[in-house]
């Protein structure tokens, strides 16, 4: 007997990871979003409640990422199943922590489970990517792929879609800080340059390759030397108060590297042990306290689990 109701958690994610714009991302243990789906006999997909969004997200089923991906999925399966959705946003919107991705991933994972897994996990990714298109106008996969599969993920290609899960050292810890201002991914994408120089591409490719090689061989020195972004960070960091202070403090304490989480304003640092990661969280809090910006910090391993039933 399949249950008529299901509740799912999907994790926050750090996209770009400095040099890997739109192609690298990893999942963390917390925060994350929760969704409850209940079958109904209305034949309609409806959002019955959203909590934790301060009224910012649409209840209209044609506009909300969760309902859009669920409708697409039912449509492709040729099903006219009624579904009532309750979304509990447990993470801030416009945070750079993959908030919209967590909702899309939770939704697509939950509907597949509720219907008895008609599709394999990897077949769910294009649906979650469409959720991102609804949220920010671009179907980027560097939040939804690690959100769905867990771990550290490379999007080798978008067309055709080719996603590679990377093995990472167990000692790797992420520290995240979310200063409580909102940066919309759509806006943060619009301000980027449309073209880059050949030599910038060479520099960035070297760093992406170095970061991946470093992760696969647990070469922390190489990871550290590779965590640089010469293309996006100089433009987007201007939108983030305290950015250079937070990054400098993290590096001073012993981070392997630090950068903007996704499109910001959250900032992340990677460290090779938990004590350093915790120290960085403390320093981040102090810096934002000093400039009177509220913030939340999180320390987590690279989470290998992705979404789960709760
Ligand atoms: N790669 C995306 C961007 C991630 O930087 O716009 C958004 O979270």
XYZ file of C-alpha atoms in Angstrom, residues 8-290:
283
model
C 10.540 15.224 2.439
C 13.592 17.287 3.431
C 15.996 18.647 0.797
C 19.287 20.332 1.683
C 20.872 23.698 1.052
C 23.687 23.723 -1.483
C 26.733 25.826 -2.298
C 26.977 26.514 -6.036
C 29.940 27.715 -8.111
C 32.463 26.891 -5.327
C 34.634 29.848 -6.481
C 35.928 29.007 -9.977
C 33.114 26.675 -11.160
C 30.372 29.093 -12.249
C 27.264 27.027 -13.060
C 29.283 23.781 -13.080
C 30.263 22.971 -9.466
C 28.163 22.610 -6.332
C 27.930 20.658 -3.088
C 25.250 19.799 -0.548
C 25.385 20.536 3.183
C 23.594 18.871 6.135
C 21.543 21.919 7.055
C 19.620 24.167 6.575
C 17.060 22.819 4.081
C 13.416 22.919 3.021
C 10.575 20.557 3.884
C 7.590 19.699 1.754
C 4.459 17.651 2.440
C 2.471 16.216 -0.454
C -0.982 14.690 -0.010
C -3.000 12.958 -2.702
C -6.426 14.433 -3.309
C -9.343 13.541 -5.566
C -9.619 17.051 -7.038
C -7.439 16.271 -10.077
C -5.636 19.565 -9.337
C -2.163 20.412 -8.065
C -2.674 23.029 -5.356
C -0.483 24.831 -2.854
C -2.464 24.781 0.351
C 0.090 26.492 2.594
C 3.585 27.951 2.649
C 5.336 28.749 5.915
C 8.592 30.588 6.590
C 8.595 32.751 3.435
C 7.026 35.865 4.943
C 4.368 35.762 2.209
C 6.963 36.202 -0.575
C 6.304 33.037 -2.578
C 3.345 32.616 -4.944
C 0.486 30.285 -3.985
C -0.521 30.188 -7.651
C 0.295 26.638 -8.821
C 1.433 27.930 -12.218
C 4.020 30.227 -10.660
C 5.494 28.343 -7.708
C 8.594 26.205 -8.415
C 7.248 23.238 -6.414
C 3.885 23.011 -8.123
C 5.342 23.710 -11.577
C 7.763 20.767 -11.364
C 5.076 18.476 -9.954
C 2.634 19.443 -12.722
C 5.287 18.816 -15.386
C 6.059 15.420 -13.901
C 2.389 14.342 -13.728
C 1.859 15.615 -17.241
C 4.787 13.562 -18.607
C 3.441 10.486 -16.829
C -0.023 11.149 -18.278
C -1.554 11.280 -14.781
C -4.292 13.587 -13.572
C -3.593 13.024 -9.886
C -4.701 15.723 -7.455
C -1.878 16.829 -5.115
C -2.024 19.245 -2.172
C 1.309 20.839 -1.320
C 2.485 22.322 1.966
C 5.914 23.966 1.718
C 7.854 24.762 4.869
C 10.665 27.144 3.939
C 13.315 26.486 6.530
C 15.891 28.592 4.763
C 16.002 32.200 3.652
C 15.006 33.291 0.146
C 17.569 35.025 -2.047
C 20.328 33.760 0.245
C 22.719 32.062 -2.161
C 22.168 28.815 -0.278
C 20.116 27.190 -3.032
C 16.757 28.002 -1.478
C 14.700 27.632 -4.663
C 16.684 24.505 -5.553
C 15.897 22.908 -2.189
C 12.180 23.473 -2.829
C 12.331 22.080 -6.383
C 14.380 19.072 -5.322
C 12.089 18.352 -2.366
C 9.055 18.587 -4.653
C 10.289 16.329 -7.429
C 11.768 13.770 -5.042
C 8.547 13.712 -2.986
C 6.169 13.269 -5.937
C 8.299 10.439 -7.341
C 8.263 8.690 -3.956
C 4.523 9.294 -3.483
C 3.783 7.666 -6.836
C 5.937 4.599 -6.065
C 9.132 5.754 -7.874
C 8.057 5.647 -11.529
C 11.330 7.417 -12.448
C 14.964 6.836 -11.453
C 16.692 9.507 -9.349
C 18.804 10.813 -12.261
C 15.661 11.227 -14.388
C 14.353 13.755 -11.853
C 17.147 16.275 -12.468
C 15.679 17.988 -15.577
C 12.451 18.650 -13.630
C 14.307 20.264 -10.749
C 16.239 22.351 -13.293
C 12.957 23.614 -14.717
C 12.111 24.729 -11.165
C 15.255 26.883 -11.300
C 14.116 28.360 -14.602
C 10.846 29.386 -12.920
C 12.748 30.865 -9.965
C 15.480 32.829 -11.757
C 15.053 32.496 -15.510
C 17.985 30.091 -15.974
C 17.838 26.294 -15.649
C 21.242 26.068 -13.973
C 21.965 22.724 -12.291
C 24.747 23.540 -9.837
C 22.311 23.730 -6.891
C 19.701 21.144 -7.895
C 22.200 18.442 -8.921
C 24.052 18.319 -5.571
C 20.692 18.850 -3.846
C 19.261 15.768 -5.549
C 22.298 13.468 -5.554
C 24.098 14.736 -2.448
C 27.854 15.248 -2.370
C 30.051 17.415 -4.573
C 28.888 17.519 -8.188
C 30.343 18.646 -11.521
C 28.039 19.574 -14.381
C 30.399 18.518 -17.193
C 27.863 19.556 -19.843
C 24.361 21.013 -20.044
C 23.596 19.867 -23.564
C 23.586 16.957 -23.388
C 23.252 16.912 -19.614
C 26.280 15.160 -18.082
C 26.602 15.229 -14.316
C 29.529 13.702 -12.413
C 29.595 13.097 -8.671
C 33.065 13.773 -7.292
C 34.644 11.940 -4.391
C 35.821 14.415 -1.766
C 38.065 14.072 1.296
C 36.119 13.135 4.469
C 37.963 15.845 6.419
C 36.418 18.638 4.333
C 34.131 21.029 6.246
C 32.144 23.976 4.944
C 31.382 27.105 6.944
C 28.527 29.244 5.651
C 27.397 32.670 6.685
C 24.156 34.206 5.542
C 24.087 37.959 6.131
C 20.420 38.897 6.211
C 20.121 40.860 3.029
C 18.495 39.504 -0.106
C 20.209 39.150 -3.496
C 17.986 37.760 -6.241
C 19.797 35.238 -8.444
C 18.121 36.753 -11.500
C 19.635 40.178 -10.694
C 23.015 38.685 -9.759
C 23.126 36.968 -13.156
C 22.113 40.056 -15.078
C 25.050 42.112 -13.810
C 27.635 39.622 -15.081
C 29.747 40.312 -18.144
C 28.438 38.622 -21.283
C 31.929 37.961 -22.639
C 35.290 37.167 -21.091
C 38.825 37.257 -22.420
C 40.552 34.124 -23.639
C 43.294 34.472 -20.999
C 40.653 34.716 -18.238
C 39.124 31.498 -19.475
C 42.544 29.807 -19.379
C 43.107 30.959 -15.788
C 39.648 29.875 -14.644
C 39.887 26.466 -16.395
C 43.216 25.834 -14.686
C 41.619 26.493 -11.311
C 38.566 24.295 -11.985
C 40.800 21.438 -13.102
C 43.081 21.982 -10.109
C 40.177 22.045 -7.650
C 38.782 18.790 -9.009
C 42.187 17.108 -9.053
C 42.772 18.318 -5.488
C 39.419 16.965 -4.284
C 39.960 13.579 -5.924
C 43.473 13.142 -4.520
C 42.861 14.826 -1.112
C 45.595 17.315 -1.983
C 44.603 20.207 0.288
C 47.394 22.445 -0.992
C 46.124 22.062 -4.542
C 42.505 22.651 -3.442
C 43.627 25.822 -1.741
C 45.684 27.115 -4.687
C 42.736 26.490 -7.011
C 39.938 28.202 -5.081
C 40.008 31.499 -6.955
C 37.419 33.159 -9.142
C 38.681 35.943 -11.388
C 35.497 36.356 -13.385
C 32.382 36.498 -11.197
C 33.594 37.361 -7.691
C 34.939 40.851 -8.545
C 31.489 41.856 -9.819
C 29.171 40.157 -7.352
C 31.181 40.737 -4.185
C 30.316 44.446 -4.423
C 26.722 43.515 -3.495
C 27.823 41.832 -0.252
C 28.608 43.968 2.811
C 31.652 42.734 4.725
C 32.704 40.380 1.930
C 36.415 41.092 1.831
C 36.690 41.179 5.641
C 34.944 37.808 5.996
C 37.060 36.216 3.303
C 40.298 37.617 4.712
C 39.396 36.421 8.226
C 38.556 32.922 6.978
C 41.895 32.677 5.146
C 43.775 34.040 8.154
C 42.216 31.373 10.411
C 43.267 28.625 8.003
C 40.524 28.100 5.411
C 41.567 26.326 2.230
C 39.571 28.901 0.319
C 36.475 31.063 0.527
C 34.068 32.695 -1.871
C 30.509 33.665 -2.649
C 27.984 30.876 -2.125
C 25.980 30.662 -5.356
C 24.876 34.153 -6.326
C 25.276 35.460 -2.740
C 24.957 37.135 -0.343
C 26.017 34.031 1.623
C 29.734 33.397 1.845
C 31.327 29.968 2.266
C 34.729 28.731 3.329
C 36.185 25.231 3.049
C 38.482 23.882 5.724
C 40.255 20.597 6.286
C 39.016 20.147 9.830
C 35.994 20.965 11.962
C 37.840 23.082 14.542
C 38.973 25.540 11.852
C 35.472 25.556 10.330
C 33.959 26.439 13.736
C 36.528 29.185 14.350
C 35.669 30.705 10.976
C 31.944 30.680 11.854
C 32.736 32.634 15.019
C 34.827 35.192 13.135
C 32.062 35.616 10.534
C 29.549 36.344 13.317
C 31.889 38.872 14.895
C 32.452 40.706 11.615
C 28.743 41.004 10.864
C 28.015 41.936 14.488
C 30.565 44.743 14.067
